[in-house]
Short mmCIF file of C-alpha atoms in Angstrom, two decimals:
data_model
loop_
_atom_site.label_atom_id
_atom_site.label_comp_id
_atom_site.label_asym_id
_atom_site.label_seq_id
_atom_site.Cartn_x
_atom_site.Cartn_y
_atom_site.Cartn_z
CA UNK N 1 8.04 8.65 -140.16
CA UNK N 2 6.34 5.53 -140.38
CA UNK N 3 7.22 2.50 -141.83
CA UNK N 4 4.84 -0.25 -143.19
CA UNK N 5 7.69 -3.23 -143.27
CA UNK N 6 4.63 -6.10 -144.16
CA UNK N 7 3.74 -3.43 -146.71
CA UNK N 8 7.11 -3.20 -148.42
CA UNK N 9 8.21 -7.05 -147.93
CA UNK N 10 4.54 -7.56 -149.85
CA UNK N 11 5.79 -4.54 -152.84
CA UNK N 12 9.15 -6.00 -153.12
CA UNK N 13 8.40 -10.22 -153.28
CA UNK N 14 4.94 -9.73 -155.13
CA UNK N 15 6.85 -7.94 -158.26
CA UNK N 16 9.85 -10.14 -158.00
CA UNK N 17 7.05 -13.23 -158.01
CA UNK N 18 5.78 -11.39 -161.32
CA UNK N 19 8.59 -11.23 -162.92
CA UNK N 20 9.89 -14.60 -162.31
CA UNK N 21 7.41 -16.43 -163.71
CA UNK N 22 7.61 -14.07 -166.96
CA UNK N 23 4.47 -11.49 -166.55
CA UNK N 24 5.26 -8.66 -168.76
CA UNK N 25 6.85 -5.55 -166.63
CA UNK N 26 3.59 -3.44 -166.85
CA UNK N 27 1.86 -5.80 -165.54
CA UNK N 28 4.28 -6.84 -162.81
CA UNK N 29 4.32 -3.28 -161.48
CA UNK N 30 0.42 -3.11 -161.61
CA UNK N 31 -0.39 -5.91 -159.79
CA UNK N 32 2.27 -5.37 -157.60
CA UNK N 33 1.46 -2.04 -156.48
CA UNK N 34 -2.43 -3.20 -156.58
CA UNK N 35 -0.63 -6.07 -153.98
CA UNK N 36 0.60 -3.34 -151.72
CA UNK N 37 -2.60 -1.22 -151.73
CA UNK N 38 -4.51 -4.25 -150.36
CA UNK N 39 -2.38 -4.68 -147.20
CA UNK N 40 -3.62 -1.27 -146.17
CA UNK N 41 -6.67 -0.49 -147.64
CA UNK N 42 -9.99 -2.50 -148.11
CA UNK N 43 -10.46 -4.17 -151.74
CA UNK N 44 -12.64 -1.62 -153.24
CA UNK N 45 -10.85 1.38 -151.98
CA UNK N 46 -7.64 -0.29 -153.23
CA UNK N 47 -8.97 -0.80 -156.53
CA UNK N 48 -10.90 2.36 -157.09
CA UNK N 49 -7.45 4.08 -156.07
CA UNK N 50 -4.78 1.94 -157.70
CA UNK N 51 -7.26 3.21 -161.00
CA UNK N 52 -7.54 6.50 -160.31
CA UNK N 53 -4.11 7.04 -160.01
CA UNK N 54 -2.87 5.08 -163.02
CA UNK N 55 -5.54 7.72 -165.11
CA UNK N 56 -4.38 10.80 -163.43
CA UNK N 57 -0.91 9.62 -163.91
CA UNK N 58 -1.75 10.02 -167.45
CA UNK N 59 -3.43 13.41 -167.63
CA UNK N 60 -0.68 15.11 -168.79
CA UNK N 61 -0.20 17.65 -171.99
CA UNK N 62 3.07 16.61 -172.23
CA UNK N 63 2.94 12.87 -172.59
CA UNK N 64 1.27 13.74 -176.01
CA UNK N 65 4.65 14.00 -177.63
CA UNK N 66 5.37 10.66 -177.07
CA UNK N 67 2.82 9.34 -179.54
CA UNK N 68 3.59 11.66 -181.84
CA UNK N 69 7.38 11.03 -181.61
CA UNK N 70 6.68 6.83 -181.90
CA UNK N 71 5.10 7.62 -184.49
CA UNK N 72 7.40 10.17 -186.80
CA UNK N 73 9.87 7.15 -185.63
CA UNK N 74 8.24 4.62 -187.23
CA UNK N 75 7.73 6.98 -190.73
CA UNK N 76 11.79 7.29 -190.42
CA UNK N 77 12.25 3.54 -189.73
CA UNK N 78 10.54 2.95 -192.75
CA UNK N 79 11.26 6.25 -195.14
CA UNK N 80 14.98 5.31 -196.30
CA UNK N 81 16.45 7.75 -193.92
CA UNK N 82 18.69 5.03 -192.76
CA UNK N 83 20.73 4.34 -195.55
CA UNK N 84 21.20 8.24 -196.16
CA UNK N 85 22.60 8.95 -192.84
CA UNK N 86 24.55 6.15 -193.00
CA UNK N 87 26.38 7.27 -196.79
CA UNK N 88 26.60 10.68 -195.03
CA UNK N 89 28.68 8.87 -191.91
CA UNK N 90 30.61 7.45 -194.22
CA UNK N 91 31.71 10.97 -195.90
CA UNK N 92 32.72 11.84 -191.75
CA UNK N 93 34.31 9.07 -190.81
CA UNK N 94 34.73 6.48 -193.05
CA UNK N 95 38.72 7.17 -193.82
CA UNK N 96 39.55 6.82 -190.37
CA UNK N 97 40.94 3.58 -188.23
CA UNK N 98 38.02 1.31 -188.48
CA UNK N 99 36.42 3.26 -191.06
CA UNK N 100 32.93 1.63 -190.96
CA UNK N 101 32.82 0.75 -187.38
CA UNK N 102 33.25 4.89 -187.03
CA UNK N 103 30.24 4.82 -189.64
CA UNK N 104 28.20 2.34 -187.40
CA UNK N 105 28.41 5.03 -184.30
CA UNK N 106 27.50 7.92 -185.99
CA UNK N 107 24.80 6.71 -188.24
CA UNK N 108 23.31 5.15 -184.82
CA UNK N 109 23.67 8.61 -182.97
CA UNK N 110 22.35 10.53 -185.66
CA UNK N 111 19.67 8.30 -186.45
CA UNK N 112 18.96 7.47 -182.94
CA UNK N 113 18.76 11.41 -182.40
CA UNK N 114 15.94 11.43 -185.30
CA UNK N 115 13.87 8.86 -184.60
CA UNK N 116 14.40 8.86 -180.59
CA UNK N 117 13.97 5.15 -180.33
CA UNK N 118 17.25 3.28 -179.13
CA UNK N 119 15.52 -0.48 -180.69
CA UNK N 120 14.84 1.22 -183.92
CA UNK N 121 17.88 2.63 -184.28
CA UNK N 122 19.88 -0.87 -183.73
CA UNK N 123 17.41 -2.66 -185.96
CA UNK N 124 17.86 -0.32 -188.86
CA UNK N 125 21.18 0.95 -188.72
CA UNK N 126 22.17 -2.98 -187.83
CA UNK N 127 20.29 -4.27 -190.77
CA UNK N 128 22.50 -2.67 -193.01
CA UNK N 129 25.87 -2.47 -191.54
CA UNK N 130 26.26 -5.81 -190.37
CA UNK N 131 26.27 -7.34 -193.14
CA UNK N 132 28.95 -4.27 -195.05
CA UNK N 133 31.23 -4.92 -191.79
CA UNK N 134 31.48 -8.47 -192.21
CA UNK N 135 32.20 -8.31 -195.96
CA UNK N 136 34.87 -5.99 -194.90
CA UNK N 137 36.75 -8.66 -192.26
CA UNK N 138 35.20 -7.08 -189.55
CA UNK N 139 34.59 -9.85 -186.84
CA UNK N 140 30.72 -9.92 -186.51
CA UNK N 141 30.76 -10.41 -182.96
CA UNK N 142 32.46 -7.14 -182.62
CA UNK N 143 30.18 -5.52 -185.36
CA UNK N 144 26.98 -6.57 -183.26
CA UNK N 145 28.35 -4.66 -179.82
CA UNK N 146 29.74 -1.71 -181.42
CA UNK N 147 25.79 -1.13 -182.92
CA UNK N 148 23.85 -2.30 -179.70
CA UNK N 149 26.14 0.27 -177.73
CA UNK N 150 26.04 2.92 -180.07
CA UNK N 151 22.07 2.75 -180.27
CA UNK N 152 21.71 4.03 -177.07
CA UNK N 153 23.42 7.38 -177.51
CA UNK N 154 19.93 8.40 -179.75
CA UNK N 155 17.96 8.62 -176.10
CA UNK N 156 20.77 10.90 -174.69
CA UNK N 157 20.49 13.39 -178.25
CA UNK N 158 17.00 14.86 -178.09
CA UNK N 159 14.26 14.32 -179.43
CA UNK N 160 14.16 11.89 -177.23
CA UNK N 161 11.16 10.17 -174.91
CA UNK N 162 12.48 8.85 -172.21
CA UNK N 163 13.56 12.62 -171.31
CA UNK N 164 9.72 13.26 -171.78
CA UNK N 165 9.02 10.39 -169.17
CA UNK N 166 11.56 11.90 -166.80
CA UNK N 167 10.55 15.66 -166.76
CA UNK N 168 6.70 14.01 -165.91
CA UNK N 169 8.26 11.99 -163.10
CA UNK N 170 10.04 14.82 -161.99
CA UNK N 171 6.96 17.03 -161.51
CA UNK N 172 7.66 19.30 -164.47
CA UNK N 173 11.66 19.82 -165.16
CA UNK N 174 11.39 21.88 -168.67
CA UNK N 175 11.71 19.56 -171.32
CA UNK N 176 13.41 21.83 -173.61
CA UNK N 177 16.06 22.39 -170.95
CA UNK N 178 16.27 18.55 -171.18
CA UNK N 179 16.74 18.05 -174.54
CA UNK N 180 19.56 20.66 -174.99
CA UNK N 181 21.23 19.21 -171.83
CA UNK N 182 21.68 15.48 -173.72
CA UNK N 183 24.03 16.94 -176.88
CA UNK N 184 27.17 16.68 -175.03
CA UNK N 185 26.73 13.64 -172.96
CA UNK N 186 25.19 12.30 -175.40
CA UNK N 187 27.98 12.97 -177.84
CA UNK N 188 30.67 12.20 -175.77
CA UNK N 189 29.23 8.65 -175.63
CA UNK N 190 29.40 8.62 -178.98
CA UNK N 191 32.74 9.38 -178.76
CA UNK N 192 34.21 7.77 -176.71
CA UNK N 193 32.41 4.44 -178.27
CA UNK N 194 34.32 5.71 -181.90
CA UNK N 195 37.84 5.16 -179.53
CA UNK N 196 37.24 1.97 -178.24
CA UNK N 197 36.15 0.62 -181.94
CA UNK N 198 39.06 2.94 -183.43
CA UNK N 199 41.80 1.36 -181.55
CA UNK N 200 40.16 -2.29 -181.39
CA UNK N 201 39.45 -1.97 -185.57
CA UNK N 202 43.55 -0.24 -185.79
CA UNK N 203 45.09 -3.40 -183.58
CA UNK N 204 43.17 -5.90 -185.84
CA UNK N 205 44.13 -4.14 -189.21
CA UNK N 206 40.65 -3.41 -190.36
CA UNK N 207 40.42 -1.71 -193.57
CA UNK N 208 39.15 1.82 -194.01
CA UNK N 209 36.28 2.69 -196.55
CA UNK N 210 37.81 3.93 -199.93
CA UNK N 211 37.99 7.71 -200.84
CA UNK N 212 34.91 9.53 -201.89
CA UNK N 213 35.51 11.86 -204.87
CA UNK N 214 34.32 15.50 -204.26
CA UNK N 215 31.52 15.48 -206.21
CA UNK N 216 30.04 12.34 -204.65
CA UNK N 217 30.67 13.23 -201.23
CA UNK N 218 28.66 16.73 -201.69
CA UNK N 219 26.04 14.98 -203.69
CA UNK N 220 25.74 12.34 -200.08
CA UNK N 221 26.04 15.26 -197.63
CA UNK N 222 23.07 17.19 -199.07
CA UNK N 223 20.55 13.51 -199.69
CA UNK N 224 21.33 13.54 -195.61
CA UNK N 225 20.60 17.58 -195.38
CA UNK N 226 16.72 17.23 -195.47
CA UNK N 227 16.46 13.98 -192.52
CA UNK N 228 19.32 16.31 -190.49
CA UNK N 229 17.06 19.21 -190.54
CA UNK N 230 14.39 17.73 -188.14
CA UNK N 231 16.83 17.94 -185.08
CA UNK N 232 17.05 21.85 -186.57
CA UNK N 233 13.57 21.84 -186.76
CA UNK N 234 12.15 21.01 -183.73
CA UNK N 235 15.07 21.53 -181.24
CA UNK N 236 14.85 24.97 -182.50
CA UNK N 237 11.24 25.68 -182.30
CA UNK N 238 11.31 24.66 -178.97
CA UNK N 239 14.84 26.95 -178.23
CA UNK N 240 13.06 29.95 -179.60
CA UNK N 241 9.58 29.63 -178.16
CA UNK N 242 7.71 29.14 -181.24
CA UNK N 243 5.76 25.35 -179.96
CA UNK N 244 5.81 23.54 -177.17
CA UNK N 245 7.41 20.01 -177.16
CA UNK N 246 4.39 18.39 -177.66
CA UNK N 247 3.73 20.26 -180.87
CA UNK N 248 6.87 19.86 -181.77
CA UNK N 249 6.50 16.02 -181.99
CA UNK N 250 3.25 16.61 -183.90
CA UNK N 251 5.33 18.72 -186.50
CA UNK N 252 8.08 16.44 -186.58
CA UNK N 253 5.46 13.81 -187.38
CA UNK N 254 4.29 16.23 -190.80
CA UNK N 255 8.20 16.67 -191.42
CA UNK N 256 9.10 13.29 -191.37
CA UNK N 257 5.93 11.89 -193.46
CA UNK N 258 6.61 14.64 -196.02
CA UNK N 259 10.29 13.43 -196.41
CA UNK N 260 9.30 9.67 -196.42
CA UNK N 261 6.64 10.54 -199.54
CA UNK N 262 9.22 12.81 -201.07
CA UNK N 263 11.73 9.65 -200.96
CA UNK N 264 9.37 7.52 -201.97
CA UNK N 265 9.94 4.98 -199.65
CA UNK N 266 6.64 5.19 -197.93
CA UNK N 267 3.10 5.32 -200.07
CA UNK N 268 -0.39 5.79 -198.32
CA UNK N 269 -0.59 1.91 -198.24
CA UNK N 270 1.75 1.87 -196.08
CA UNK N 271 0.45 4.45 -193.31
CA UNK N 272 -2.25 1.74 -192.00
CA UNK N 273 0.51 -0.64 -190.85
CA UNK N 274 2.75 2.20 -189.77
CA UNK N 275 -0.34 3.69 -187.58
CA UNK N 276 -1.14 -0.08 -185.97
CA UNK N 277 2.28 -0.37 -185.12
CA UNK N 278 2.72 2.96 -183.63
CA UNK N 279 -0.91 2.33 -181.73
CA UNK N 280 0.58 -1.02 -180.31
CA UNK N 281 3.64 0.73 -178.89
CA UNK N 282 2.32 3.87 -177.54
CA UNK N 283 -0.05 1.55 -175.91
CA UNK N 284 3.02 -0.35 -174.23
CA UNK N 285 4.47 2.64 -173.32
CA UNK N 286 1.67 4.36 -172.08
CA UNK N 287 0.62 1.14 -169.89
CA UNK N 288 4.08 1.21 -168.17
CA UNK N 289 3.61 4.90 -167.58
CA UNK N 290 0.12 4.78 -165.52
CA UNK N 291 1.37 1.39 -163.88
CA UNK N 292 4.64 3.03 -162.61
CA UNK N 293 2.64 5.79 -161.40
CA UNK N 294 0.73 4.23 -159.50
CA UNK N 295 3.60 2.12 -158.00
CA UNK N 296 5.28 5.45 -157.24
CA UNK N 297 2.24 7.12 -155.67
CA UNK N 298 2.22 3.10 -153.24
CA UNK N 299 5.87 3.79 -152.53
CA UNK N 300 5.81 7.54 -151.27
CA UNK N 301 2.38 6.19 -149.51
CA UNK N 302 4.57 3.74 -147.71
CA UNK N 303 7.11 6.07 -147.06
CA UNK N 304 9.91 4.20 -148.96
CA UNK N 305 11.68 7.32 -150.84
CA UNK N 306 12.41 8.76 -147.13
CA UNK N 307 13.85 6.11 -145.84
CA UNK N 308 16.15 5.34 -149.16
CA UNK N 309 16.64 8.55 -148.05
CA UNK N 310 17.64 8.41 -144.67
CA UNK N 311 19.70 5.03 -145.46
CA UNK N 312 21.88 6.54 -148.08
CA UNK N 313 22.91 10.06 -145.73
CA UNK N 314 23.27 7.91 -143.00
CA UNK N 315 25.93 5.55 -144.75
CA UNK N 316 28.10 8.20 -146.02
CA UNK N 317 27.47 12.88 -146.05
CA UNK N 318 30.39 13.05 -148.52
CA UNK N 319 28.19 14.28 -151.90
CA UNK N 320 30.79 11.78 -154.03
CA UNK N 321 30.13 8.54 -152.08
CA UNK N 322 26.69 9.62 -151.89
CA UNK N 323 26.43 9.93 -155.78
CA UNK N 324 28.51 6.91 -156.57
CA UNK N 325 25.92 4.58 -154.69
CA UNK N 326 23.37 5.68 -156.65
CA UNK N 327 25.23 5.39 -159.83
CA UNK N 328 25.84 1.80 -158.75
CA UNK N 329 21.82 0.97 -157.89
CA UNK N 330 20.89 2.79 -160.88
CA UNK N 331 23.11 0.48 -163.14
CA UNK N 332 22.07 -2.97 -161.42
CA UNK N 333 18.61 -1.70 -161.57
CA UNK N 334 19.05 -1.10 -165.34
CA UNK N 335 20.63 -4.55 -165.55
CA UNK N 336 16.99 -5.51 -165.01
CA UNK N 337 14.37 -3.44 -165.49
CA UNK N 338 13.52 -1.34 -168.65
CA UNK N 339 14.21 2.25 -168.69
CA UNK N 340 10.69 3.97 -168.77
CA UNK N 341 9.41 2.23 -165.40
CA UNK N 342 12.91 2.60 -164.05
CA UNK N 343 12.83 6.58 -164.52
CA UNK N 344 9.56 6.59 -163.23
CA UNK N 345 9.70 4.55 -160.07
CA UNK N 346 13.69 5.90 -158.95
CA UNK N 347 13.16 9.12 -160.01
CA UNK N 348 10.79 10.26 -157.25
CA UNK N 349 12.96 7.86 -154.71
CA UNK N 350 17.03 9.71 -155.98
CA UNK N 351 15.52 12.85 -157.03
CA UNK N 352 14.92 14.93 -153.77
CA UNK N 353 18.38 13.38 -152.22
CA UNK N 354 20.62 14.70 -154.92
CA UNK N 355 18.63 17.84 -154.88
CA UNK N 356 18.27 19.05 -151.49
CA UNK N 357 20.97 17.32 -149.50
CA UNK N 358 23.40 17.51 -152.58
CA UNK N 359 22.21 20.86 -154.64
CA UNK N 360 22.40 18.83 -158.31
CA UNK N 361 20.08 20.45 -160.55
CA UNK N 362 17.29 18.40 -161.84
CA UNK N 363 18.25 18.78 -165.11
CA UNK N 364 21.70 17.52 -164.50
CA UNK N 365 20.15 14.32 -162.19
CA UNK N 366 17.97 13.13 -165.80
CA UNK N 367 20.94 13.14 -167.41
CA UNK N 368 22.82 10.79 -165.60
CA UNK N 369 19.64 9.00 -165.27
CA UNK N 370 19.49 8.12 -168.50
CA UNK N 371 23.19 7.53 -168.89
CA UNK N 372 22.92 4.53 -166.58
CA UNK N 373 19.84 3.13 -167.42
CA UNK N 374 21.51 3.36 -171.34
CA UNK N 375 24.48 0.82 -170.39
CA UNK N 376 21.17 -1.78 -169.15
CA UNK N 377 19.70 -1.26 -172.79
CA UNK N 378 22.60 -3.09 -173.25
CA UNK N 379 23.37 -5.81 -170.58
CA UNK N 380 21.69 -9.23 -170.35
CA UNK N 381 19.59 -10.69 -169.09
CA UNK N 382 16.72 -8.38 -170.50
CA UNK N 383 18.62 -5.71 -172.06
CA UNK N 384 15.71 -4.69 -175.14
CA UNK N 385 18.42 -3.21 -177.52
CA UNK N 386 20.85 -6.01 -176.86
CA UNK N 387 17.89 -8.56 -178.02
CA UNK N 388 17.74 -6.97 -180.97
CA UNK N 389 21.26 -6.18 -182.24
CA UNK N 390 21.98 -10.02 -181.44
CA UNK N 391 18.68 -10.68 -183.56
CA UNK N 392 19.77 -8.64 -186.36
CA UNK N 393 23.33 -10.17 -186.51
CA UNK N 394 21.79 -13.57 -185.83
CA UNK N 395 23.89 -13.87 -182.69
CA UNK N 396 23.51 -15.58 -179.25
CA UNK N 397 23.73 -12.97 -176.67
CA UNK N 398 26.83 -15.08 -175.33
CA UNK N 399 28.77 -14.43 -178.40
CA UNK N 400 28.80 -10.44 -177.04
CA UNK N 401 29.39 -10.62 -173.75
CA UNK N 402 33.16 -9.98 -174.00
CA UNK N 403 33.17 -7.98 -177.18
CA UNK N 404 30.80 -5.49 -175.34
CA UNK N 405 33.48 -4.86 -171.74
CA UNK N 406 35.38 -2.15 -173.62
CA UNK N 407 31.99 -0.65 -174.69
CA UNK N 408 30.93 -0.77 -171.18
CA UNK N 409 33.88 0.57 -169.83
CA UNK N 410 33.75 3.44 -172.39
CA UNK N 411 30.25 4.23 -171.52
CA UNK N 412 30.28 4.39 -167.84
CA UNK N 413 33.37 6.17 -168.21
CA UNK N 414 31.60 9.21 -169.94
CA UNK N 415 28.87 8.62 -167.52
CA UNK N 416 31.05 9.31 -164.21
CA UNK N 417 32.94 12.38 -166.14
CA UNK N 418 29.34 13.78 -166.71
CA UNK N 419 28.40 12.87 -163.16
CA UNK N 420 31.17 14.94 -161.16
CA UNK N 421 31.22 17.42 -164.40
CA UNK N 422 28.13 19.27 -164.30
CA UNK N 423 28.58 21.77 -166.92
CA UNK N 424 28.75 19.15 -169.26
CA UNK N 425 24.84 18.82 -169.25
CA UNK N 426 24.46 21.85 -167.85
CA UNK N 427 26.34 24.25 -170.64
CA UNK N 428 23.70 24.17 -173.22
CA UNK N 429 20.51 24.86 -171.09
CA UNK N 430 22.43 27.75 -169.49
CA UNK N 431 23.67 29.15 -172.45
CA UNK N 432 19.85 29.55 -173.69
CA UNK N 433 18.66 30.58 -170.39
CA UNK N 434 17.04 27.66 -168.86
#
């Protein structure tokens, strides 16, 4: 095996140059792949390659449902779905320790689950309870981490993209088996984020929410009945065979524009702005996709993923050490990179170690995947969904840094249970055959 060391010394300082003097991650990885190619190749064949690769990268059926799913996102964000999830939280929850901090969670997983966007989910779910929680005496520091944490349980609860960007850097892990393998991790996130607020909210004396009389609560739990149905709907046409995930995003996209006319929250004015903005961030997304590609295709070129490889079997051949490492890289990576390239560029690097020295299942290794890289959705210094919860709570990301440690804690808790627990993520795709 050889090794190109001027090659990798060029990969690694070129996109650490990028990113230091504030180029946009995309681009970073681009040019810094584009970088690499040029210590090897001629300019022209380094170009013409870097190009095809980044187009190839994107011929793929399945990437589809990420358009679709931005964009049944963005109806949601804007449709009043929201404020209905949240009332029907409340009718869980909301007579428990903490009452509305319990709300906060499961509004954010269920709406998170919906809408499959972690940033959305924190902007609209934190829009509204913010403010409630800090009429109640909530502190608003602690308001602001309990949403920015709980956001990120939506990417573990299918639909959800990043699983989509995973099975394509995988080489073709079924996303259906995917998305039934995130319920319970993604879940027990959820869960164990409602213990940490439960016993912070009971130790300060919070108040709980006021009973809801019968009649009321029904009248709450079916306005939430037609937005819950969408997880039904296209979780289960995937389960039974009847679409493929792709058309399941473009159904979910009908569903969800349907329900936002039927609320009357969104008119056909509004679709222009709602398309733009969903054009803008596919874009984004799509642009990260073909430039992580291409990075990946420079680093198997230059032999990288072997020698991670070799380096990690060579420190330790005890499966748990082996697994803990990674766990360890794949949370200081998340601390600063966002999770789309991350799952593309480590994925081909971790994912034939775990799976033929350590026999994980594929399925199992995106799981924890995306459990790591959630807890950097949440850590400065470029944690996305911590930007925005602090933006919505008008906060300085200072103000959360010790509110969030429980969080944290919780979180990579649940992640090591689900690491050394496989039949956590595992259950659900086995018990429908994948």
């Amino acid at each position: 095996m050889e090794l190109d060391i001027l090659g990798i010394l060029v990969l690694i300082f070129s996109f650490l140059f990028f990113l230091v003097i504030g180029t946009p991650i995309a681009y970073s990885i681009g040019l810094s792949a584009l970088a690499t190619m040029l210590v090897s190749f001629d300019v022209l064949p380094a170009f013409s390659t870097m190009a095809q690769r980044m187009a190839t990268g994107l011929e793929s059926f399945s990437l589809l449902a990420i358009p679709f799913f931005i964009l049944a996102g963005q109806l949601m964000n804007s449709g009043g779905i929201a404020m209905r999830l949240i009332e029907f939280a409340k009718v869980i929850v909301g007579r428990l320790p903490g009452g509305l901090a319990l709300v906060n969670v499961t509004a954010n997983m269920l709406f998170g689950a919906i809408s499959g966007s972690a940033a959305a989910s924190a902007s609209a779910i934190g829009t509204i309870m913010s403010p409630r929680m800090e009429k109640e005496g909530y502190d608003k520091n602690f308001s602001a981490a309990i949403n920015v944490t709980s956001a990120t349980t939506g990417l573990s609860i299918p639909p959800s993209n990043v699983l989509i960007v995973y099975s394509l850097a995988s080489g073709g892990v079924s996303i259906g088996a995917l998305f039934l393998a995130g319920y319970l991790p993604g879940i027990l996130t959820g869960v164990a984020l409602m213990l940490v607020g439960a016993a912070y909210a009971y130790r300060k004396k919070y108040p709980v929410a006021e009973k809801i009389p019968f009649g009321a609560a029904v009248k709450k739990f079916w306005d939430a009945i037609p937005s819950l149905m969408m997880l039904v709907v296209v979780i289960g046409g995937i389960i039974a065979g009847l679409f493929t995930a792709t058309e399941a995003a473009a159904i979910a996209v009908i569903y969800s524009l349907v329900l936002a006319l039927i609320y009357k929250e969104v008119s056909i004015k509004h679709l222009p702005n709602i398309i733009i903005s969903t054009i803008r961030t596919t874009g984004m997304v799509m642009l990260l996709i073909a430039a992580s590609i291409g990075l990946s295709w420079v680093m198997s070129f230059e032999n990288i993923p072997q020698t991670v490889s070799s380096g990690l079997l060579s420190l330790s051949s005890d499966p748990f050490i082996i697994l803990i490492i990674i766990n360890l890289i794949l949370l200081f990576v998340g601390i600063f990179m966002d999770m789309t390239p991350a799952v593309l560029i480590f994925t081909p690097i971790f994912l034939p170690i775990v799976t033929a020295q350590l026999g994980l299942d594929p399925i199992h290794f995106g799981i924890i995947m995306i459990l790591n890289l959630n807890v950097g959705l949440c850590t400065p210094p470029v944690g996305s969904v911590l930007f925005i919860g602090c933006s919505v709570a008008n906060l300085k990301i200072q103000d959360l840094v010790k509110p969030l440690i429980p969080f944290y804690i919780a979180m990579i808790a649940v992640l090591l249970l689900v690491t050394f627990f496989p039949g956590i993520s595992l259950w659900f795709p086995r018990l429908f055959g994948y």
